Amino acid sequence: MYESHWNLDRKPFENSHEAAFYYPSESHQSAMLKLRYVIENRRGAALLSGPAGVGKSMLIRSLFAVLPENVQPRTHIVFPRMPGEQLLAYIADELAGRQPSSQAASSQQSVHVIQSMLKDNTAANQHAVLAIDESQVLLEPDTLEMVRLLLNFEFQEGPAMTLLLIGQGAILPAVERTPSLEERLAVKCILRAFTIEETASYIGHRLQAAGGAHSIFSNEAMDAIHQHSGGIPRRINRLCELALLVGYAEQRDVIDVDQIEGVSEELIRVAPE
């Protein structure tokens, strides 16, 4: 709707996971390098944590895009909230690249599928990666223990798979209460919100990736965006998206602080109590 007005090729602040929109902030790049090290050196497990909307899922997708060819399969589970036996069956299907059966698989059947797949995978000189997103929902000790047991599959004197646990802050104390899992973590990576400088750079990066110019938002507007978003990318996207729409409707040449304040007030007013 507003793209031509702002001379954009496409919308810059959609919550998509396109690689072109990945912004390498200091904490994001640090996490990316650590996770690449863990996977490429075939370590057993790692943890990635951070507040909602900070870009954990996008980082994982960007990470998967740059891994070596022999890192296969790359499995990203985004909805793990299910009973342990059902989750195990889902993991088995995803790792094996097969369609779920109409009949529920037992834990024994799922373990057999995973073991067979990983053994063949390792023999082919490949290394599997299993990323479990929203892992803060796996708070039951039995479920976390089940996940940890996946790390027991070792062939050729090393882990057959790297497990990545991705979640909000609640996953940290849960893992700490499961020492047998925490001891297997090669690294823990914590994503933080953007600084004020990173917020401005992130907005510029997104605009450039969409074919636009950095000058659409004034410096004062960018400061206001950081203040109202707390430096959380998802909130930044929402504010900027609505500001571009309002600026288009008002036929403005630049988004200034007044538009950001108005958009922020509107979002607060319509937010559920």
PDB file of C-alpha atoms in Angstrom:
ATOM      1  CA  MET A   1       0.000   0.000   0.000  1.00  0.00           C
ATOM      2  CA  TYR A   2       2.639   2.546   1.057  1.00  0.00           C
ATOM      3  CA  GLU A   3       5.713   1.157  -0.732  1.00  0.00           C
ATOM      4  CA  SER A   4       5.677   3.486  -3.737  1.00  0.00           C
ATOM      5  CA  HIS A   5       5.235   6.566  -1.544  1.00  0.00           C
ATOM      6  CA  TRP A   6       8.439   5.750   0.378  1.00  0.00           C
ATOM      7  CA  ASN A   7      10.256   4.430  -2.720  1.00  0.00           C
ATOM      8  CA  LEU A   8      10.461   0.921  -1.280  1.00  0.00           C
ATOM      9  CA  ASP A   9      10.605  -2.328  -3.221  1.00  0.00           C
ATOM     10  CA  ARG A  10       8.736  -4.160  -0.461  1.00  0.00           C
ATOM     11  CA  LYS A  11       7.608  -3.779   3.116  1.00  0.00           C
ATOM     12  CA  PRO A  12      10.682  -3.512   5.363  1.00  0.00           C
ATOM     13  CA  PHE A  13       9.193  -4.317   8.761  1.00  0.00           C
ATOM     14  CA  GLU A  14       7.283  -7.530   8.207  1.00  0.00           C
ATOM     15  CA  ASN A  15       8.021 -10.169  10.863  1.00  0.00           C
ATOM     16  CA  SER A  16       9.478 -12.512   8.273  1.00  0.00           C
ATOM     17  CA  HIS A  17      12.602 -14.654   8.545  1.00  0.00           C
ATOM     18  CA  GLU A  18      14.196 -13.701   5.236  1.00  0.00           C
ATOM     19  CA  ALA A  19      17.982 -13.788   5.421  1.00  0.00           C
ATOM     20  CA  ALA A  20      18.274 -10.292   3.908  1.00  0.00           C
ATOM     21  CA  PHE A  21      16.548  -8.813   6.961  1.00  0.00           C
ATOM     22  CA  TYR A  22      18.782 -10.487   9.537  1.00  0.00           C
ATOM     23  CA  TYR A  23      20.577  -7.770  11.504  1.00  0.00           C
ATOM     24  CA  PRO A  24      23.940  -8.776  13.030  1.00  0.00           C
ATOM     25  CA  SER A  25      23.881  -6.946  16.347  1.00  0.00           C
ATOM     26  CA  GLU A  26      26.724  -7.603  18.754  1.00  0.00           C
ATOM     27  CA  SER A  27      24.817 -10.143  20.859  1.00  0.00           C
ATOM     28  CA  HIS A  28      23.256 -11.804  17.798  1.00  0.00           C
ATOM     29  CA  GLN A  29      26.604 -12.223  16.050  1.00  0.00           C
ATOM     30  CA  SER A  30      28.231 -13.505  19.218  1.00  0.00           C
ATOM     31  CA  ALA A  31      25.506 -16.131  19.548  1.00  0.00           C
ATOM     32  CA  MET A  32      25.750 -17.002  15.854  1.00  0.00           C
ATOM     33  CA  LEU A  33      29.498 -17.638  16.087  1.00  0.00           C
ATOM     34  CA  LYS A  34      29.182 -19.721  19.262  1.00  0.00           C
ATOM     35  CA  LEU A  35      26.401 -21.873  17.841  1.00  0.00           C
ATOM     36  CA  ARG A  36      28.299 -22.408  14.590  1.00  0.00           C
ATOM     37  CA  TYR A  37      31.310 -23.503  16.618  1.00  0.00           C
ATOM     38  CA  VAL A  38      29.210 -25.979  18.610  1.00  0.00           C
ATOM     39  CA  ILE A  39      27.614 -27.510  15.502  1.00  0.00           C
ATOM     40  CA  GLU A  40      30.648 -27.578  13.230  1.00  0.00           C
ATOM     41  CA  ASN A  41      32.738 -29.148  15.986  1.00  0.00           C
ATOM     42  CA  ARG A  42      29.987 -31.694  16.676  1.00  0.00           C
ATOM     43  CA  ARG A  43      29.365 -30.805  20.282  1.00  0.00           C
ATOM     44  CA  GLY A  44      26.320 -32.271  21.998  1.00  0.00           C
ATOM     45  CA  ALA A  45      24.137 -29.313  22.933  1.00  0.00           C
ATOM     46  CA  ALA A  46      23.799 -25.552  23.321  1.00  0.00           C
ATOM     47  CA  LEU A  47      21.217 -23.108  24.640  1.00  0.00           C
ATOM     48  CA  LEU A  48      19.952 -19.847  23.145  1.00  0.00           C
ATOM     49  CA  SER A  49      17.808 -17.642  25.359  1.00  0.00           C
ATOM     50  CA  GLY A  50      16.329 -14.163  25.256  1.00  0.00           C
ATOM     51  CA  PRO A  51      13.073 -12.245  25.706  1.00  0.00           C
ATOM     52  CA  ALA A  52      10.126 -12.676  23.354  1.00  0.00           C
ATOM     53  CA  GLY A  53      10.557 -10.825  20.080  1.00  0.00           C
ATOM     54  CA  VAL A  54      14.335 -10.440  20.288  1.00  0.00           C
ATOM     55  CA  GLY A  55      14.960 -12.542  17.161  1.00  0.00           C
ATOM     56  CA  LYS A  56      15.842 -16.040  18.382  1.00  0.00           C
ATOM     57  CA  SER A  57      13.949 -17.897  15.655  1.00  0.00           C
ATOM     58  CA  MET A  58      15.341 -15.666  12.917  1.00  0.00           C
ATOM     59  CA  LEU A  59      18.859 -16.237  14.199  1.00  0.00           C
ATOM     60  CA  ILE A  60      18.359 -20.007  14.027  1.00  0.00           C
ATOM     61  CA  ARG A  61      17.049 -19.816  10.471  1.00  0.00           C
ATOM     62  CA  SER A  62      19.974 -17.586   9.491  1.00  0.00           C
ATOM     63  CA  LEU A  63      22.346 -20.018  11.187  1.00  0.00           C
ATOM     64  CA  PHE A  64      20.889 -22.970   9.277  1.00  0.00           C
ATOM     65  CA  ALA A  65      21.447 -21.085   6.023  1.00  0.00           C
ATOM     66  CA  VAL A  66      25.232 -20.825   6.525  1.00  0.00           C
ATOM     67  CA  LEU A  67      26.048 -24.280   7.908  1.00  0.00           C
ATOM     68  CA  PRO A  68      28.264 -26.623   5.863  1.00  0.00           C
ATOM     69  CA  GLU A  69      26.638 -29.108   3.490  1.00  0.00           C
ATOM     70  CA  ASN A  70      27.492 -32.074   5.698  1.00  0.00           C
ATOM     71  CA  VAL A  71      25.322 -30.706   8.515  1.00  0.00           C
ATOM     72  CA  GLN A  72      22.161 -32.616   7.679  1.00  0.00           C
ATOM     73  CA  PRO A  73      19.338 -32.891   8.529  1.00  0.00           C
ATOM     74  CA  ARG A  74      18.604 -29.485  10.034  1.00  0.00           C
ATOM     75  CA  THR A  75      15.401 -29.799  12.009  1.00  0.00           C
ATOM     76  CA  HIS A  76      13.684 -26.832  13.639  1.00  0.00           C
ATOM     77  CA  ILE A  77      10.734 -27.668  15.901  1.00  0.00           C
ATOM     78  CA  VAL A  78       8.659 -24.584  16.635  1.00  0.00           C
ATOM     79  CA  PHE A  79       5.723 -26.080  18.573  1.00  0.00           C
ATOM     80  CA  PRO A  80       7.015 -28.495  21.231  1.00  0.00           C
ATOM     81  CA  ARG A  81       4.063 -28.217  23.623  1.00  0.00           C
ATOM     82  CA  MET A  82       2.858 -31.813  23.571  1.00  0.00           C
ATOM     83  CA  PRO A  83       3.105 -34.904  25.784  1.00  0.00           C
ATOM     84  CA  GLY A  84       6.579 -36.424  25.987  1.00  0.00           C
ATOM     85  CA  GLU A  85       5.815 -39.575  23.970  1.00  0.00           C
ATOM     86  CA  GLN A  86       4.076 -37.523  21.280  1.00  0.00           C
ATOM     87  CA  LEU A  87       6.970 -35.059  21.130  1.00  0.00           C
ATOM     88  CA  LEU A  88       9.447 -37.913  20.778  1.00  0.00           C
ATOM     89  CA  ALA A  89       7.431 -39.349  17.872  1.00  0.00           C
ATOM     90  CA  TYR A  90       7.293 -35.916  16.243  1.00  0.00           C
ATOM     91  CA  ILE A  91      11.064 -35.519  16.584  1.00  0.00           C
ATOM     92  CA  ALA A  92      11.582 -38.963  15.067  1.00  0.00           C
ATOM     93  CA  ASP A  93       9.380 -38.111  12.069  1.00  0.00           C
ATOM     94  CA  GLU A  94      11.089 -34.760  11.530  1.00  0.00           C
ATOM     95  CA  LEU A  95      14.621 -36.150  11.768  1.00  0.00           C
ATOM     96  CA  ALA A  96      13.785 -39.048   9.467  1.00  0.00           C
ATOM     97  CA  GLY A  97      11.979 -36.765   7.012  1.00  0.00           C
ATOM     98  CA  ARG A  98       8.859 -38.881   6.951  1.00  0.00           C
ATOM     99  CA  GLN A  99       5.147 -38.198   7.191  1.00  0.00           C
ATOM    100  CA  PRO A 100       3.543 -38.867  10.604  1.00  0.00           C
ATOM    101  CA  SER A 101       1.786 -42.191  10.911  1.00  0.00           C
ATOM    102  CA  SER A 102      -1.957 -42.313  11.510  1.00  0.00           C
ATOM    103  CA  GLN A 103      -1.230 -44.560  14.495  1.00  0.00           C
ATOM    104  CA  ALA A 104       0.542 -43.186  17.553  1.00  0.00           C
ATOM    105  CA  ALA A 105       4.094 -44.505  17.856  1.00  0.00           C
ATOM    106  CA  SER A 106       5.387 -45.848  21.146  1.00  0.00           C
ATOM    107  CA  SER A 107       8.509 -44.400  22.743  1.00  0.00           C
ATOM    108  CA  GLN A 108      10.362 -47.572  21.834  1.00  0.00           C
ATOM    109  CA  GLN A 109       9.429 -47.232  18.161  1.00  0.00           C
ATOM    110  CA  SER A 110      10.419 -43.565  18.097  1.00  0.00           C
ATOM    111  CA  VAL A 111      13.775 -44.268  19.733  1.00  0.00           C
ATOM    112  CA  HIS A 112      14.444 -47.022  17.192  1.00  0.00           C
ATOM    113  CA  VAL A 113      13.698 -44.643  14.301  1.00  0.00           C
ATOM    114  CA  ILE A 114      15.970 -41.937  15.732  1.00  0.00           C
ATOM    115  CA  GLN A 115      18.796 -44.368  16.481  1.00  0.00           C
ATOM    116  CA  SER A 116      18.663 -45.961  13.032  1.00  0.00           C
ATOM    117  CA  MET A 117      18.512 -42.587  11.277  1.00  0.00           C
ATOM    118  CA  LEU A 118      21.422 -41.132  13.268  1.00  0.00           C
ATOM    119  CA  LYS A 119      23.558 -44.231  12.756  1.00  0.00           C
ATOM    120  CA  ASP A 120      23.098 -44.087   8.977  1.00  0.00           C
ATOM    121  CA  ASN A 121      23.559 -40.320   9.007  1.00  0.00           C
ATOM    122  CA  THR A 122      26.853 -40.547  10.863  1.00  0.00           C
ATOM    123  CA  ALA A 123      28.085 -43.340   8.577  1.00  0.00           C
ATOM    124  CA  ALA A 124      27.503 -40.944   5.674  1.00  0.00           C
ATOM    125  CA  ASN A 125      29.756 -38.408   7.457  1.00  0.00           C
ATOM    126  CA  GLN A 126      26.826 -36.121   8.179  1.00  0.00           C
ATOM    127  CA  HIS A 127      25.883 -34.436  11.439  1.00  0.00           C
ATOM    128  CA  ALA A 128      22.289 -33.747  12.454  1.00  0.00           C
ATOM    129  CA  VAL A 129      21.005 -30.626  14.194  1.00  0.00           C
ATOM    130  CA  LEU A 130      17.792 -30.542  16.207  1.00  0.00           C
ATOM    131  CA  ALA A 131      16.626 -27.081  17.299  1.00  0.00           C
ATOM    132  CA  ILE A 132      13.694 -26.998  19.722  1.00  0.00           C
ATOM    133  CA  ASP A 133      12.135 -23.536  19.780  1.00  0.00           C
ATOM    134  CA  GLU A 134       9.967 -22.219  22.623  1.00  0.00           C
ATOM    135  CA  SER A 135      11.736 -24.725  24.864  1.00  0.00           C
ATOM    136  CA  GLN A 136      10.619 -22.805  27.957  1.00  0.00           C
ATOM    137  CA  VAL A 137       7.425 -24.875  27.699  1.00  0.00           C
ATOM    138  CA  LEU A 138       9.447 -28.017  28.422  1.00  0.00           C
ATOM    139  CA  LEU A 139       9.482 -27.309  32.144  1.00  0.00           C
ATOM    140  CA  GLU A 140       8.509 -30.775  33.322  1.00  0.00           C
ATOM    141  CA  PRO A 141      11.630 -32.607  34.541  1.00  0.00           C
ATOM    142  CA  ASP A 142      10.564 -35.810  32.751  1.00  0.00           C
ATOM    143  CA  THR A 143      10.300 -33.979  29.417  1.00  0.00           C
ATOM    144  CA  LEU A 144      13.678 -32.297  29.813  1.00  0.00           C
ATOM    145  CA  GLU A 145      15.190 -35.633  30.798  1.00  0.00           C
ATOM    146  CA  MET A 146      13.715 -37.217  27.674  1.00  0.00           C
ATOM    147  CA  VAL A 147      15.285 -34.476  25.572  1.00  0.00           C
ATOM    148  CA  ARG A 148      18.619 -34.998  27.316  1.00  0.00           C
ATOM    149  CA  LEU A 149      18.534 -38.705  26.552  1.00  0.00           C
ATOM    150  CA  LEU A 150      18.630 -37.848  22.846  1.00  0.00           C
ATOM    151  CA  LEU A 151      22.252 -36.828  23.454  1.00  0.00           C
ATOM    152  CA  ASN A 152      23.144 -40.422  24.326  1.00  0.00           C
ATOM    153  CA  PHE A 153      23.228 -41.382  20.669  1.00  0.00           C
ATOM    154  CA  GLU A 154      26.925 -41.454  19.864  1.00  0.00           C
ATOM    155  CA  PHE A 155      28.638 -43.151  16.949  1.00  0.00           C
ATOM    156  CA  GLN A 156      32.279 -43.004  15.895  1.00  0.00           C
ATOM    157  CA  GLU A 157      33.220 -41.688  19.340  1.00  0.00           C
ATOM    158  CA  GLY A 158      31.181 -38.499  19.245  1.00  0.00           C
ATOM    159  CA  PRO A 159      27.634 -37.112  19.403  1.00  0.00           C
ATOM    160  CA  ALA A 160      25.548 -38.016  16.384  1.00  0.00           C
ATOM    161  CA  MET A 161      23.516 -34.835  16.744  1.00  0.00           C
ATOM    162  CA  THR A 162      23.692 -31.324  18.171  1.00  0.00           C
ATOM    163  CA  LEU A 163      20.677 -30.284  20.231  1.00  0.00           C
ATOM    164  CA  LEU A 164      19.831 -26.580  20.357  1.00  0.00           C
ATOM    165  CA  LEU A 165      17.417 -25.442  23.053  1.00  0.00           C
ATOM    166  CA  ILE A 166      15.884 -22.062  22.203  1.00  0.00           C
ATOM    167  CA  GLY A 167      13.608 -20.279  24.602  1.00  0.00           C
ATOM    168  CA  GLN A 168      12.692 -17.357  26.801  1.00  0.00           C
ATOM    169  CA  GLY A 169      14.269 -16.764  30.198  1.00  0.00           C
ATOM    170  CA  ALA A 170      12.281 -19.476  31.999  1.00  0.00           C
ATOM    171  CA  ILE A 171      14.371 -22.150  30.275  1.00  0.00           C
ATOM    172  CA  LEU A 172      17.494 -21.105  32.191  1.00  0.00           C
ATOM    173  CA  PRO A 173      16.370 -22.047  35.728  1.00  0.00           C
ATOM    174  CA  ALA A 174      14.651 -25.156  34.331  1.00  0.00           C
ATOM    175  CA  VAL A 175      17.924 -26.339  32.845  1.00  0.00           C
ATOM    176  CA  GLU A 176      19.782 -25.466  36.035  1.00  0.00           C
ATOM    177  CA  ARG A 177      17.393 -27.780  37.901  1.00  0.00           C
ATOM    178  CA  THR A 178      18.386 -30.568  35.507  1.00  0.00           C
ATOM    179  CA  PRO A 179      22.154 -30.905  36.077  1.00  0.00           C
ATOM    180  CA  SER A 180      22.438 -33.924  33.787  1.00  0.00           C
ATOM    181  CA  LEU A 181      21.275 -31.688  30.901  1.00  0.00           C
ATOM    182  CA  GLU A 182      23.146 -28.535  31.886  1.00  0.00           C
ATOM    183  CA  GLU A 183      26.425 -30.448  31.995  1.00  0.00           C
ATOM    184  CA  ARG A 184      25.952 -31.371  28.329  1.00  0.00           C
ATOM    185  CA  LEU A 185      25.591 -27.763  27.170  1.00  0.00           C
ATOM    186  CA  ALA A 186      28.728 -26.623  25.357  1.00  0.00           C
ATOM    187  CA  VAL A 187      27.619 -22.960  25.449  1.00  0.00           C
ATOM    188  CA  LYS A 188      24.785 -20.756  26.687  1.00  0.00           C
ATOM    189  CA  CYS A 189      23.975 -17.745  24.522  1.00  0.00           C
ATOM    190  CA  ILE A 190      21.805 -14.864  25.749  1.00  0.00           C
ATOM    191  CA  LEU A 191      20.319 -12.429  23.249  1.00  0.00           C
ATOM    192  CA  ARG A 192      19.706  -8.936  24.585  1.00  0.00           C
ATOM    193  CA  ALA A 193      17.620  -6.045  23.306  1.00  0.00           C
ATOM    194  CA  PHE A 194      19.253  -3.496  20.998  1.00  0.00           C
ATOM    195  CA  THR A 195      21.044  -0.422  22.285  1.00  0.00           C
ATOM    196  CA  ILE A 196      19.807   2.935  21.009  1.00  0.00           C
ATOM    197  CA  GLU A 197      22.570   2.926  18.384  1.00  0.00           C
ATOM    198  CA  GLU A 198      21.684  -0.602  17.305  1.00  0.00           C
ATOM    199  CA  THR A 199      18.013   0.322  17.042  1.00  0.00           C
ATOM    200  CA  ALA A 200      18.831   3.105  14.576  1.00  0.00           C
ATOM    201  CA  SER A 201      21.201   0.828  12.662  1.00  0.00           C
ATOM    202  CA  TYR A 202      18.584  -1.946  12.595  1.00  0.00           C
ATOM    203  CA  ILE A 203      15.949   0.397  11.139  1.00  0.00           C
ATOM    204  CA  GLY A 204      18.418   1.585   8.502  1.00  0.00           C
ATOM    205  CA  HIS A 205      19.362  -1.995   7.658  1.00  0.00           C
ATOM    206  CA  ARG A 206      15.729  -3.016   7.222  1.00  0.00           C
ATOM    207  CA  LEU A 207      14.978  -0.012   5.014  1.00  0.00           C
ATOM    208  CA  GLN A 208      18.034  -0.662   2.868  1.00  0.00           C
ATOM    209  CA  ALA A 209      17.141  -4.354   2.497  1.00  0.00           C
ATOM    210  CA  ALA A 210      13.731  -3.224   1.219  1.00  0.00           C
ATOM    211  CA  GLY A 211      15.296  -0.856  -1.305  1.00  0.00           C
ATOM    212  CA  GLY A 212      14.688   2.337   0.671  1.00  0.00           C
ATOM    213  CA  ALA A 213      16.717   5.175   2.165  1.00  0.00           C
ATOM    214  CA  HIS A 214      17.932   5.658   5.732  1.00  0.00           C
ATOM    215  CA  SER A 215      16.431   9.164   5.839  1.00  0.00           C
ATOM    216  CA  ILE A 216      12.776   8.085   6.080  1.00  0.00           C
ATOM    217  CA  PHE A 217      12.902   8.298   9.910  1.00  0.00           C
ATOM    218  CA  SER A 218      14.366  11.357  11.623  1.00  0.00           C
ATOM    219  CA  ASN A 219      16.958  10.867  14.354  1.00  0.00           C
ATOM    220  CA  GLU A 220      14.409  12.005  16.937  1.00  0.00           C
ATOM    221  CA  ALA A 221      11.926   9.445  15.599  1.00  0.00           C
ATOM    222  CA  MET A 222      14.495   6.674  15.946  1.00  0.00           C
ATOM    223  CA  ASP A 223      15.189   7.706  19.542  1.00  0.00           C
ATOM    224  CA  ALA A 224      11.459   7.570  20.264  1.00  0.00           C
ATOM    225  CA  ILE A 225      11.178   4.145  18.621  1.00  0.00           C
ATOM    226  CA  HIS A 226      13.923   2.828  20.877  1.00  0.00           C
ATOM    227  CA  GLN A 227      12.279   4.314  23.951  1.00  0.00           C
ATOM    228  CA  HIS A 228       8.861   2.817  23.205  1.00  0.00           C
ATOM    229  CA  SER A 229      10.119  -0.562  21.960  1.00  0.00           C
ATOM    230  CA  GLY A 230      12.794  -1.172  24.557  1.00  0.00           C
ATOM    231  CA  GLY A 231      15.072  -2.225  21.698  1.00  0.00           C
ATOM    232  CA  ILE A 232      13.046  -5.394  21.005  1.00  0.00           C
ATOM    233  CA  PRO A 233      13.041  -6.046  17.220  1.00  0.00           C
ATOM    234  CA  ARG A 234       9.444  -7.282  17.014  1.00  0.00           C
ATOM    235  CA  ARG A 235       8.194  -4.128  18.757  1.00  0.00           C
ATOM    236  CA  ILE A 236      10.412  -1.959  16.557  1.00  0.00           C
ATOM    237  CA  ASN A 237       8.890  -3.610  13.482  1.00  0.00           C
ATOM    238  CA  ARG A 238       5.355  -2.955  14.697  1.00  0.00           C
ATOM    239  CA  LEU A 239       6.005   0.718  15.462  1.00  0.00           C
ATOM    240  CA  CYS A 240       7.817   1.341  12.183  1.00  0.00           C
ATOM    241  CA  GLU A 241       5.245  -0.490  10.082  1.00  0.00           C
ATOM    242  CA  LEU A 242       2.380   1.572  11.477  1.00  0.00           C
ATOM    243  CA  ALA A 243       4.401   4.797  11.280  1.00  0.00           C
ATOM    244  CA  LEU A 244       5.059   4.233   7.568  1.00  0.00           C
ATOM    245  CA  LEU A 245       1.351   3.641   7.019  1.00  0.00           C
ATOM    246  CA  VAL A 246       0.396   6.812   8.924  1.00  0.00           C
ATOM    247  CA  GLY A 247       3.070   8.826   7.130  1.00  0.00           C
ATOM    248  CA  TYR A 248       1.746   7.625   3.801  1.00  0.00           C
ATOM    249  CA  ALA A 249      -1.837   8.499   4.749  1.00  0.00           C
ATOM    250  CA  GLU A 250      -0.702  12.001   5.765  1.00  0.00           C
ATOM    251  CA  GLN A 251       1.536  12.323   2.679  1.00  0.00           C
ATOM    252  CA  ARG A 252       4.614  13.112   4.739  1.00  0.00           C
ATOM    253  CA  ASP A 253       8.178  13.094   3.421  1.00  0.00           C
ATOM    254  CA  VAL A 254       9.772  12.072   6.729  1.00  0.00           C
ATOM    255  CA  ILE A 255       8.578  10.175   9.789  1.00  0.00           C
ATOM    256  CA  ASP A 256       9.177  12.378  12.816  1.00  0.00           C
ATOM    257  CA  VAL A 257       8.802  11.938  16.561  1.00  0.00           C
ATOM    258  CA  ASP A 258       5.154  13.095  16.517  1.00  0.00           C
ATOM    259  CA  GLN A 259       4.128  10.170  14.313  1.00  0.00           C
ATOM    260  CA  ILE A 260       5.962   7.696  16.552  1.00  0.00           C
ATOM    261  CA  GLU A 261       4.340   9.103  19.689  1.00  0.00           C
ATOM    262  CA  GLY A 262       0.928   8.935  18.053  1.00  0.00           C
ATOM    263  CA  VAL A 263       1.394   5.381  16.841  1.00  0.00           C
ATOM    264  CA  SER A 264       2.712   4.264  20.231  1.00  0.00           C
ATOM    265  CA  GLU A 265      -0.229   5.852  22.047  1.00  0.00           C
ATOM    266  CA  GLU A 266      -2.638   4.139  19.653  1.00  0.00           C
ATOM    267  CA  LEU A 267      -1.024   0.745  20.264  1.00  0.00           C
ATOM    268  CA  ILE A 268      -1.227   1.223  24.042  1.00  0.00           C
ATOM    269  CA  ARG A 269      -4.862   2.277  23.803  1.00  0.00           C
ATOM    270  CA  VAL A 270      -5.932  -0.814  21.853  1.00  0.00           C
ATOM    271  CA  ALA A 271      -3.726  -3.267  23.792  1.00  0.00           C
ATOM    272  CA  PRO A 272      -5.663  -5.801  25.897  1.00  0.00           C
ATOM    273  CA  GLU A 273      -5.657  -5.192  29.633  1.00  0.00           C
TER     274      GLU A 273
END
